[in-house]
CSV table of C-alpha atoms and ligand atoms in Angstrom, one decimal:
chain,number,residue,atom,x,y,z
A,244,UNK,CA,3.1,9.3,23.7
A,245,UNK,CA,-0.1,10.2,21.8
A,246,UNK,CA,-3.3,9.6,20.0
A,247,UNK,CA,-4.1,8.5,16.4
A,248,UNK,CA,-7.4,8.7,14.5
A,249,UNK,CA,-7.7,5.7,12.2
A,250,UNK,CA,-10.1,6.1,9.3
A,251,UNK,CA,-11.5,2.9,7.8
A,252,UNK,CA,-12.4,-0.4,9.4
A,253,UNK,CA,-11.6,-2.9,6.7
A,254,UNK,CA,-8.9,-5.5,6.2
A,255,UNK,CA,-5.9,-3.2,6.5
A,256,UNK,CA,-7.4,-1.1,9.3
A,257,UNK,CA,-7.9,-4.2,11.4
A,258,UNK,CA,-4.2,-5.0,11.2
A,259,UNK,CA,-3.3,-1.4,12.0
A,260,UNK,CA,-5.5,-1.4,15.1
A,261,UNK,CA,-3.9,-4.7,16.3
A,262,UNK,CA,-0.4,-3.4,15.7
A,263,UNK,CA,-1.1,0.0,17.4
A,264,UNK,CA,-2.3,-2.0,20.4
A,265,UNK,CA,1.0,-3.9,20.4
A,266,UNK,CA,2.9,-0.6,20.3
A,267,UNK,CA,1.0,1.1,23.2
A,268,UNK,CA,4.0,3.2,24.3
A,269,UNK,CA,3.5,5.3,21.1
A,270,UNK,CA,-0.3,4.7,20.6
A,271,UNK,CA,-1.7,5.5,24.0
A,272,UNK,CA,-5.1,6.1,22.5
A,273,UNK,CA,-6.7,5.4,19.1
A,274,UNK,CA,-10.1,6.3,17.7
A,275,UNK,CA,-11.4,4.0,14.9
A,276,UNK,CA,-13.8,5.9,12.6
A,277,UNK,CA,-15.4,4.6,9.5
A,278,UNK,CA,-18.6,4.7,7.4
A,279,UNK,CA,-20.0,1.6,9.1
A,280,UNK,CA,-19.6,2.1,12.8
A,281,UNK,CA,-20.4,-1.5,13.8
A,282,UNK,CA,-17.2,-2.6,12.1
A,283,UNK,CA,-15.2,-0.1,14.3
A,284,UNK,CA,-17.1,-1.4,17.4
A,285,UNK,CA,-16.3,-5.0,16.5
A,286,UNK,CA,-12.6,-4.1,16.4
A,287,UNK,CA,-12.8,-2.3,19.7
A,288,UNK,CA,-14.5,-5.2,21.3
A,289,UNK,CA,-11.8,-7.6,20.1
A,290,UNK,CA,-9.0,-5.5,21.4
A,291,UNK,CA,-10.3,-3.5,24.3
A,292,UNK,CA,-8.8,-4.0,27.8
A,293,UNK,CA,-5.2,-3.5,26.8
A,294,UNK,CA,-2.9,-0.5,27.4
A,295,UNK,CA,-4.2,1.4,24.3
A,296,UNK,CA,-7.4,3.2,25.0
A,297,UNK,CA,-9.9,2.6,22.1
A,298,UNK,CA,-12.8,4.7,21.0
A,299,UNK,CA,-15.0,4.6,17.9
A,300,UNK,CA,-16.9,6.9,15.7
A,301,UNK,CA,-19.0,7.1,12.5
A,302,UNK,CA,-17.8,9.3,9.7
A,303,UNK,CA,-18.3,9.8,6.0
A,304,UNK,CA,-14.8,10.5,4.9
A,305,UNK,CA,-16.0,11.9,1.6
A,306,UNK,CA,-17.2,14.9,3.6
A,307,UNK,CA,-14.5,17.4,4.7
A,308,UNK,CA,-17.0,19.0,7.1
A,309,UNK,CA,-17.7,15.7,8.9
A,310,UNK,CA,-14.0,14.9,9.1
A,311,UNK,CA,-13.1,18.3,10.5
A,312,UNK,CA,-15.8,18.0,13.2
A,313,UNK,CA,-14.5,14.5,14.1
A,314,UNK,CA,-10.8,15.6,14.2
A,315,UNK,CA,-11.8,18.6,16.4
A,316,UNK,CA,-13.6,16.3,18.8
A,317,UNK,CA,-11.0,13.5,18.9
A,318,UNK,CA,-7.9,15.9,18.8
A,319,UNK,CA,-5.5,13.3,17.4
A,320,UNK,CA,-1.8,13.9,16.8
A,321,UNK,CA,-2.1,12.1,13.5
A,322,UNK,CA,-4.7,10.8,11.1
A,323,UNK,CA,-4.1,7.3,9.6
A,324,UNK,CA,-6.1,7.0,6.4
A,325,UNK,CA,-6.8,3.3,5.7
A,326,UNK,CA,-10.1,3.9,4.0
A,327,UNK,CA,-10.0,3.9,0.2
A,328,UNK,CA,-7.9,6.0,-2.1
A,329,UNK,CA,-11.0,8.0,-3.1
A,330,UNK,CA,-10.9,9.6,0.3
A,331,UNK,CA,-7.3,10.8,0.3
A,332,UNK,CA,-7.9,14.4,-0.7
A,333,UNK,CA,-10.9,15.0,1.6
A,334,UNK,CA,-8.9,13.7,4.6
A,335,UNK,CA,-5.9,15.8,3.6
A,336,UNK,CA,-8.2,18.8,3.4
A,337,UNK,CA,-9.5,18.1,6.9
A,338,UNK,CA,-6.0,17.7,8.2
A,339,UNK,CA,-5.0,21.0,6.7
A,340,UNK,CA,-7.9,22.8,8.3
A,341,UNK,CA,-7.2,21.3,11.7
A,342,UNK,CA,-3.4,21.3,11.4
A,343,UNK,CA,-3.0,17.6,12.1
A,344,UNK,CA,-0.4,15.2,10.5
A,345,UNK,CA,-1.6,12.8,7.9
A,346,UNK,CA,-0.6,9.4,6.5
A,347,UNK,CA,-2.0,6.9,4.0
A,348,UNK,CA,-1.1,3.7,2.1
A,349,UNK,CA,-2.4,4.3,-1.4
A,350,UNK,CA,-2.4,7.4,-3.7
A,351,UNK,CA,-5.5,9.3,-4.7
A,352,UNK,CA,-7.7,8.0,-7.5
A,353,UNK,CA,-10.8,9.8,-8.7
A,354,UNK,CA,-13.8,7.5,-8.5
A,355,UNK,CA,-14.7,7.8,-12.1
A,356,UNK,CA,-11.3,7.4,-13.7
A,357,UNK,CA,-9.1,4.3,-13.1
A,358,UNK,CA,-5.9,6.3,-12.9
A,359,UNK,CA,-3.7,6.8,-10.0
A,360,UNK,CA,-0.8,9.3,-9.8
A,361,UNK,CA,0.7,11.4,-7.1
A,362,UNK,CA,0.0,14.8,-8.8
A,363,UNK,CA,-3.1,15.5,-6.8
A,364,UNK,CA,-1.4,14.8,-3.5
A,365,UNK,CA,1.9,16.4,-4.3
A,366,UNK,CA,-0.1,19.6,-5.1
A,367,UNK,CA,-0.6,19.9,-1.3
A,368,UNK,CA,3.2,20.3,-0.6
A,369,UNK,CA,3.2,24.0,-0.1
A,370,UNK,CA,0.0,24.1,1.9
A,371,UNK,CA,1.3,21.4,4.3
A,372,UNK,CA,4.6,23.1,4.7
A,373,UNK,CA,2.9,26.4,5.5
A,374,UNK,CA,0.6,24.7,8.0
A,375,UNK,CA,3.6,23.1,9.6
A,376,UNK,CA,2.2,19.6,9.3
A,377,UNK,CA,3.5,16.3,7.8
A,378,UNK,CA,1.9,14.2,5.2
A,379,UNK,CA,3.4,10.7,4.7
A,380,UNK,CA,2.2,9.1,1.5
A,381,UNK,CA,2.0,5.5,0.5
A,382,UNK,CA,3.2,3.8,3.6
A,383,UNK,CA,2.0,0.2,3.1
A,384,UNK,CA,4.2,-2.5,1.7
A,385,UNK,CA,4.2,-1.6,-2.0
A,386,UNK,CA,4.2,1.3,-2.0
A,387,UNK,CA,5.8,1.8,1.4
A,388,UNK,CA,8.3,-0.8,2.4
A,389,UNK,CA,9.6,-0.9,-1.2
A,390,UNK,CA,10.5,2.8,-0.9
A,391,UNK,CA,12.1,2.2,2.5
A,392,UNK,CA,14.1,-0.7,1.0
A,393,UNK,CA,15.2,1.6,-1.8
A,394,UNK,CA,16.4,4.3,0.6
A,395,UNK,CA,18.2,1.7,2.7
A,396,UNK,CA,20.0,0.3,-0.4
A,397,UNK,CA,21.0,3.8,-1.4
A,398,UNK,CA,22.2,4.7,2.1
A,399,UNK,CA,24.2,1.6,2.8
A,400,UNK,CA,25.1,-0.3,-0.4
A,401,UNK,CA,25.3,1.9,-3.4
A,402,UNK,CA,26.8,5.1,-4.8
A,403,UNK,CA,24.3,5.0,-7.6
A,404,UNK,CA,21.3,2.8,-8.2
A,405,UNK,CA,20.6,2.3,-11.9
A,406,UNK,CA,17.8,-0.3,-11.9
A,407,UNK,CA,15.1,-1.5,-9.5
A,408,UNK,CA,12.8,-4.4,-10.0
A,409,UNK,CA,10.1,-4.7,-7.5
A,410,UNK,CA,8.8,-8.2,-7.2
A,411,UNK,CA,5.4,-8.9,-5.5
A,412,UNK,CA,4.7,-12.5,-5.1
A,413,UNK,CA,1.6,-13.9,-3.4
A,414,UNK,CA,2.0,-17.7,-3.2
A,415,UNK,CA,-1.1,-18.0,-1.0
A,416,UNK,CA,-4.2,-20.1,-1.9
A,417,UNK,CA,-7.6,-19.3,-0.5
A,418,UNK,CA,-9.4,-22.2,-2.2
A,419,UNK,CA,-11.9,-20.0,-4.1
A,420,UNK,CA,-11.9,-20.0,-7.9
A,421,UNK,CA,-11.7,-16.2,-7.9
A,422,UNK,CA,-11.3,-13.7,-5.1
A,423,UNK,CA,-9.1,-10.7,-4.5
A,424,UNK,CA,-6.9,-10.3,-1.5
A,425,UNK,CA,-7.8,-6.7,-0.8
A,426,UNK,CA,-10.6,-4.4,-1.8
A,427,UNK,CA,-11.8,-6.0,-5.1
A,428,UNK,CA,-12.7,-2.7,-6.7
A,429,UNK,CA,-9.2,-1.2,-6.1
A,430,UNK,CA,-7.5,-4.4,-7.0
A,431,UNK,CA,-9.3,-5.0,-10.3
A,432,UNK,CA,-8.9,-1.4,-11.4
A,433,UNK,CA,-5.1,-1.8,-10.7
A,434,UNK,CA,-4.6,-5.1,-12.6
A,435,UNK,CA,-6.8,-4.4,-15.6
A,436,UNK,CA,-5.1,-1.1,-16.4
A,437,UNK,CA,-2.3,-0.8,-18.9
A,438,UNK,CA,1.1,-1.7,-17.6
A,439,UNK,CA,4.1,0.7,-17.6
A,440,UNK,CA,7.6,1.1,-16.4
A,441,UNK,CA,10.0,4.0,-16.0
A,442,UNK,CA,13.0,4.0,-18.3
A,443,UNK,CA,15.5,6.8,-18.9
A,444,UNK,CA,13.2,9.5,-17.5
A,445,UNK,CA,10.1,8.4,-19.4
A,446,UNK,CA,7.1,6.1,-19.0
A,447,UNK,CA,7.0,3.1,-21.4
A,448,UNK,CA,3.4,1.8,-21.7
A,449,UNK,CA,2.4,-1.8,-22.2
A,450,UNK,CA,-0.8,-3.6,-22.8
A,451,UNK,CA,-2.3,-5.1,-19.6
A,452,UNK,CA,-0.3,-8.3,-18.7
A,453,UNK,CA,1.8,-8.0,-21.9
A,454,UNK,CA,5.2,-8.6,-20.2
A,455,UNK,CA,5.5,-11.9,-18.4
A,456,UNK,CA,8.5,-13.4,-16.6
A,457,UNK,CA,9.0,-16.4,-14.4
A,458,UNK,CA,10.9,-16.1,-11.1
A,459,UNK,CA,11.9,-18.6,-8.5
A,460,UNK,CA,10.9,-17.0,-5.1
A,461,UNK,CA,12.6,-18.0,-1.9
A,462,UNK,CA,10.2,-20.1,0.3
A,463,UNK,CA,7.4,-19.9,-2.4
A,464,UNK,CA,8.9,-21.4,-5.6
A,465,UNK,CA,8.6,-20.7,-9.2
A,466,UNK,CA,5.8,-18.3,-10.2
A,467,UNK,CA,4.6,-16.4,-13.3
A,468,UNK,CA,4.7,-12.7,-12.8
A,469,UNK,CA,3.5,-9.8,-14.9
A,470,UNK,CA,4.6,-6.2,-15.3
A,471,UNK,CA,2.1,-3.7,-13.9
A,472,UNK,CA,2.1,0.0,-13.5
A,473,UNK,CA,2.5,0.8,-9.8
A,474,UNK,CA,2.5,4.0,-7.8
A,475,UNK,CA,5.9,3.9,-6.3
A,476,UNK,CA,7.5,3.9,-9.7
A,477,UNK,CA,6.5,7.5,-10.0
A,478,UNK,CA,8.0,8.7,-6.7
A,479,UNK,CA,11.1,6.5,-6.9
A,480,UNK,CA,11.8,7.7,-10.4
A,481,UNK,CA,12.0,11.2,-8.9
A,482,UNK,CA,13.7,10.5,-5.5
A,483,UNK,CA,16.4,7.9,-6.5
A,484,UNK,CA,19.0,10.0,-8.2
A,485,UNK,CA,20.6,8.5,-11.3
A,486,UNK,CA,17.9,5.8,-11.7
A,487,UNK,CA,17.6,4.5,-15.2
A,488,UNK,CA,14.9,1.9,-15.0
A,489,UNK,CA,12.2,0.8,-12.5
A,490,UNK,CA,9.8,-2.0,-13.1
A,491,UNK,CA,7.1,-3.6,-11.0
A,492,UNK,CA,6.0,-7.3,-11.3
A,493,UNK,CA,3.2,-9.1,-9.6
A,494,UNK,CA,2.5,-12.8,-9.6
A,495,UNK,CA,-0.9,-14.1,-10.8
A,496,UNK,CA,-2.1,-17.7,-11.2
A,497,UNK,CA,-3.7,-18.8,-14.5
A,498,UNK,CA,-7.1,-19.3,-12.9
A,499,UNK,CA,-7.2,-15.7,-11.6
A,500,UNK,CA,-6.2,-14.4,-15.0
A,501,UNK,CA,-8.8,-16.5,-16.9
A,502,UNK,CA,-11.6,-15.4,-14.5
A,503,UNK,CA,-10.5,-11.8,-14.8
A,504,UNK,CA,-10.4,-12.0,-18.6
A,505,UNK,CA,-13.9,-13.5,-18.7
A,506,UNK,CA,-15.3,-10.8,-16.3
A,507,UNK,CA,-13.7,-8.1,-18.4
A,508,UNK,CA,-15.1,-9.6,-21.6
A,509,UNK,CA,-18.6,-9.5,-20.3
A,510,UNK,CA,-18.3,-6.0,-19.0
A,511,UNK,CA,-18.3,-6.7,-15.2
A,512,UNK,CA,-15.0,-4.8,-14.5
A,513,UNK,CA,-16.3,-1.6,-16.1
A,514,UNK,CA,-16.5,1.5,-13.9
A,515,UNK,CA,-19.0,3.2,-16.3
A,516,UNK,CA,-22.4,3.4,-14.6
A,517,UNK,CA,-25.2,1.4,-16.4
A,518,UNK,CA,-29.0,1.6,-16.0
A,519,UNK,CA,-30.3,-1.5,-14.1
A,520,UNK,CA,-34.0,-1.9,-13.2
A,521,UNK,CA,-34.4,1.9,-13.0
A,522,UNK,CA,-31.2,2.4,-11.0
A,523,UNK,CA,-27.7,3.4,-12.0
A,524,UNK,CA,-25.1,0.8,-10.9
A,525,UNK,CA,-21.4,0.5,-11.6
A,526,UNK,CA,-20.7,-3.0,-12.8
A,527,UNK,CA,-17.3,-3.3,-10.9
A,528,UNK,CA,-19.1,-2.2,-7.6
A,529,UNK,CA,-21.7,-4.8,-8.2
A,530,UNK,CA,-19.0,-7.4,-8.8
A,531,UNK,CA,-17.4,-6.4,-5.5
A,532,UNK,CA,-20.7,-7.1,-3.8
A,533,UNK,CA,-20.8,-10.7,-5.0
A,534,UNK,CA,-17.2,-11.6,-4.5
A,535,UNK,CA,-15.9,-13.0,-1.2
A,536,UNK,CA,-15.0,-10.2,1.3
A,537,UNK,CA,-11.2,-10.1,1.5
A,538,UNK,CA,-11.5,-9.9,5.3
A,539,UNK,CA,-13.1,-13.4,5.2
A,540,UNK,CA,-10.1,-15.0,3.4
A,541,UNK,CA,-7.9,-15.1,6.5
A,542,UNK,CA,-8.9,-18.5,7.9
A,543,UNK,CA,-8.7,-20.2,4.5
A,544,UNK,CA,-5.5,-18.8,3.0
A,545,UNK,CA,-2.4,-20.9,3.2
A,546,UNK,CA,1.0,-20.2,1.8
A,547,UNK,CA,3.4,-17.3,1.8
A,548,UNK,CA,4.0,-13.9,0.2
A,549,UNK,CA,7.5,-12.8,-0.9
A,550,UNK,CA,7.8,-9.1,-1.7
A,551,UNK,CA,11.0,-7.2,-2.3
A,552,UNK,CA,13.3,-5.2,-4.5
A,553,UNK,CA,16.3,-6.1,-6.6
A,554,UNK,CA,18.8,-3.3,-7.1
A,555,UNK,CA,21.5,-3.0,-9.7
A,556,UNK,CA,24.0,-0.2,-9.5
A,557,UNK,CA,27.5,0.9,-8.6
A,558,UNK,CA,29.6,1.0,-5.4
A,559,UNK,CA,33.2,2.3,-5.4
A,560,UNK,CA,33.3,2.1,-9.1
A,561,UNK,CA,32.2,-1.5,-9.2
A,562,UNK,CA,28.9,-3.0,-10.5
A,563,UNK,CA,26.8,-4.5,-7.7
A,564,UNK,CA,23.5,-6.2,-7.2
A,565,UNK,CA,21.4,-6.5,-4.0
A,566,UNK,CA,18.0,-8.1,-3.2
A,567,UNK,CA,16.1,-7.4,-0.1
A,568,UNK,CA,12.7,-9.0,0.6
A,569,UNK,CA,10.2,-10.1,3.2
A,570,UNK,CA,8.5,-13.5,3.4
A,571,UNK,CA,5.2,-13.6,5.2
A,572,UNK,CA,3.1,-16.6,6.0
A,573,UNK,CA,-0.7,-16.2,5.6
A,574,UNK,CA,-1.6,-18.6,8.5
A,575,UNK,CA,1.0,-17.1,10.9
A,576,UNK,CA,-0.7,-13.7,10.3
A,577,UNK,CA,-4.1,-15.2,10.8
A,578,UNK,CA,-3.0,-16.7,14.1
A,579,UNK,CA,-1.6,-13.4,15.3
A,580,UNK,CA,-4.1,-10.8,14.1
A,581,UNK,CA,-6.9,-12.7,12.4
A,582,UNK,CA,-6.0,-11.4,8.9
A,583,UNK,CA,-4.3,-12.9,5.8
A,584,UNK,CA,-0.8,-11.7,4.8
A,585,UNK,CA,-1.9,-9.1,2.2
A,586,UNK,CA,-3.7,-7.0,4.9
A,587,UNK,CA,-0.8,-7.8,7.4
A,588,UNK,CA,2.0,-6.7,5.1
A,589,UNK,CA,0.1,-3.4,4.5
A,590,UNK,CA,-1.1,-2.8,8.0
A,591,UNK,CA,2.2,-3.3,9.8
A,592,UNK,CA,4.1,-0.7,7.8
A,593,UNK,CA,1.2,1.7,8.1
A,594,UNK,CA,1.5,1.4,11.9
A,595,UNK,CA,5.3,1.8,11.7
A,596,UNK,CA,5.0,4.9,9.4
A,597,UNK,CA,2.5,6.4,11.8
A,598,UNK,CA,4.8,5.7,14.8
A,599,UNK,CA,7.7,7.3,12.8
A,600,UNK,CA,5.7,10.5,12.5
A,601,UNK,CA,4.3,10.4,16.0
A,602,UNK,CA,7.7,10.0,17.6
A,603,UNK,CA,9.1,12.8,15.5
A,604,UNK,CA,11.6,10.6,13.6
A,605,UNK,CA,9.9,11.3,10.3
A,606,UNK,CA,8.3,14.6,11.0
A,607,UNK,CA,8.9,17.6,8.8
A,608,UNK,CA,6.4,20.0,7.3
A,609,UNK,CA,5.3,19.1,3.8
A,610,UNK,CA,4.2,16.1,1.8
A,611,UNK,CA,6.6,13.2,1.5
A,612,UNK,CA,7.0,9.7,0.2
A,613,UNK,CA,8.7,7.2,2.5
A,614,UNK,CA,12.0,7.1,0.6
A,615,UNK,CA,12.6,10.7,1.5
A,616,UNK,CA,13.2,9.8,5.2
A,617,UNK,CA,15.9,7.9,7.0
A,618,UNK,CA,15.2,4.2,6.4
A,619,UNK,CA,17.1,2.8,9.4
A,620,UNK,CA,14.6,3.2,12.3
A,621,UNK,CA,11.8,1.9,9.9
A,622,UNK,CA,13.9,-1.2,8.9
A,623,UNK,CA,14.6,-1.9,12.6
A,624,UNK,CA,10.8,-1.6,13.4
A,625,UNK,CA,10.0,-4.1,10.5
A,626,UNK,CA,12.1,-6.7,12.3
A,627,UNK,CA,10.5,-5.9,15.6
A,628,UNK,CA,6.8,-5.8,14.5
A,629,UNK,CA,6.5,-9.0,12.3
A,630,UNK,CA,8.0,-8.3,8.9
A,631,UNK,CA,11.7,-9.3,9.1
A,632,UNK,CA,13.7,-8.8,5.9
A,633,UNK,CA,16.3,-11.0,4.2
A,634,UNK,CA,19.2,-9.8,2.1
A,635,UNK,CA,20.8,-11.5,-0.9
A,636,UNK,CA,24.0,-10.1,-2.4
A,637,UNK,CA,24.0,-12.4,-5.4
A,638,UNK,CA,20.4,-12.6,-6.6
A,639,UNK,CA,19.0,-14.0,-9.8
A,640,UNK,CA,18.1,-11.0,-11.9
A,641,UNK,CA,15.0,-10.5,-14.0
A,642,UNK,CA,15.8,-10.2,-17.7
B,893,LIG,N1,0.4,0.1,-0.1
B,893,LIG,C1,0.0,-1.2,0.0
B,893,LIG,O1,0.8,-2.1,0.1
B,893,LIG,C2,-1.5,-1.5,0.0
B,893,LIG,C3,-1.9,-2.9,-0.2
B,893,LIG,C4,-3.2,-3.2,0.0
B,893,LIG,C5,-4.2,-2.2,0.2
B,893,LIG,N2,-3.7,-0.9,0.3
B,893,LIG,C6,-4.7,0.2,0.5
B,893,LIG,O2,-5.3,0.1,1.8
B,893,LIG,C7,-6.5,0.7,1.9
B,893,LIG,C8,-7.5,-0.1,2.6
B,893,LIG,O3,-7.7,-1.4,2.0
B,893,LIG,P1,-8.6,-2.5,2.6
B,893,LIG,O4,-8.3,-3.8,1.9
B,893,LIG,O5,-8.5,-2.5,4.1
B,893,LIG,O6,-10.0,-2.1,2.1
B,893,LIG,P2,-11.5,-2.5,2.7
B,893,LIG,O7,-11.4,-3.8,3.4
B,893,LIG,O8,-12.4,-2.3,1.6
B,893,LIG,O9,-11.7,-1.3,3.8
B,893,LIG,C9,-12.0,0.0,3.4
B,893,LIG,C10,-12.6,0.7,4.6
B,893,LIG,O10,-12.8,2.0,4.3
B,893,LIG,C11,-14.1,2.4,4.7
B,893,LIG,N3,-14.7,3.5,3.8
B,893,LIG,C12,-14.8,3.4,2.5
B,893,LIG,N4,-15.4,4.6,2.1
B,893,LIG,C13,-15.5,5.4,3.2
B,893,LIG,C14,-16.0,6.7,3.4
B,893,LIG,N5,-16.5,7.4,2.4
B,893,LIG,N6,-16.1,7.1,4.7
B,893,LIG,C15,-15.6,6.3,5.7
B,893,LIG,N7,-15.1,5.1,5.5
B,893,LIG,C16,-15.1,4.6,4.3
B,893,LIG,C17,-14.9,1.1,4.4
B,893,LIG,O11,-16.2,1.2,5.1
B,893,LIG,P3,-17.4,0.2,4.9
B,893,LIG,O12,-17.1,-0.9,5.8
B,893,LIG,O13,-18.6,1.0,5.2
B,893,LIG,O14,-17.4,-0.2,3.4
B,893,LIG,C18,-14.0,0.1,5.0
B,893,LIG,O15,-14.1,0.0,6.4
B,893,LIG,C19,-6.9,1.0,0.4
B,893,LIG,O16,-6.6,2.4,0.1
B,893,LIG,C20,-5.9,0.1,-0.4
B,893,LIG,O17,-5.7,0.7,-1.6
B,893,LIG,C21,-2.4,-0.6,0.2
């Protein structure tokens, strides 16, 4: 069918590459390009020889010029951005200049402000429309599958959805006292920020980790979970008509929180540059350098993730609740693609989203979030490519 250019060669990219190779009818050819070319070459070496042809390249994705040159050389049908959120806009600029479709898994964040919102990327809507190209935003698990679940609930089960609770549970244990399951810098920026939820058309802000609930997750058990701000709240607040409240909860163990608090207290999570031995360093970036590489957690992580959405709304004049979720086993993922479940649950939907655009099922000029497209082919593909979902029509609700 076509060719994709994958930018980034980290934990998520590795899963995307594996999954593209499993879907060689759509991905006849892929080019893996990243800052450190040796990581791209290592992936190629692991997967070469199958039906999908793999090439690699070096690129600094902060440079539009370098990206444009690479896209012109590779001539892909789509660029899959699984580098970091800081590169979203440069890659979108390069796609605009070369008129190539774009997709990513996380919304843009400026490097010097720990704040993520869709404003910057939604500002590209008109330009993408005029250029006749598609941008698919936030197509990992959360955001990503959570938006597809919402569109699916709306399409099949509700006349109106009034409340959504997104529950992200990682019941995995990697055996380290402290490590993050994906890029530590992005992860710590996310969890140390203030929390917020969407209620009656407005944001309600909370202190970090101020709201705690306990939930008994299928196949994982009882876990503490905390309300966080999360990017899909912004797009779902806009795209799910009649919505009154959306909250996002993530589970954290006590040891993780105690370590994080301590690191915060001593200034290690700060993104303000400091002077160190005549050089400017960012404490959080230094912390990243001393923490375990998330890609190395795969072989040691045991347990399961359980991520899904609980919906409350109305169908045919009657109140209704519905819970749809996926359970993913860290060790199973490792056996299949050599990564733990956090990278897996992000990389699989990224490949599916890319295939939706490449096959024309989700192709329309402009900039879109996943819930703006037909969820059915995506839901089918989740079952096929390793993230089957479970439905519960009488779930325990979160108070
Ligand atoms: N939606 C979801 O559910 C979800 C969940 C988890 C993660 N994510 C997102 O997925 C993305 C990837 O996460 P990850 O865990 O795979 O991160 P990662 O392991 O740190 O990998 C990032 C990759 O991007 C490359 N990169 C960074 N800056 C670059 C630049 N200027 N030019 C070219 N390449 C560059 C890195 O290159 P080096 O190897 O040289 O450092 C690395 O290969 C992030 O945006 C993250 O926020 C989304």
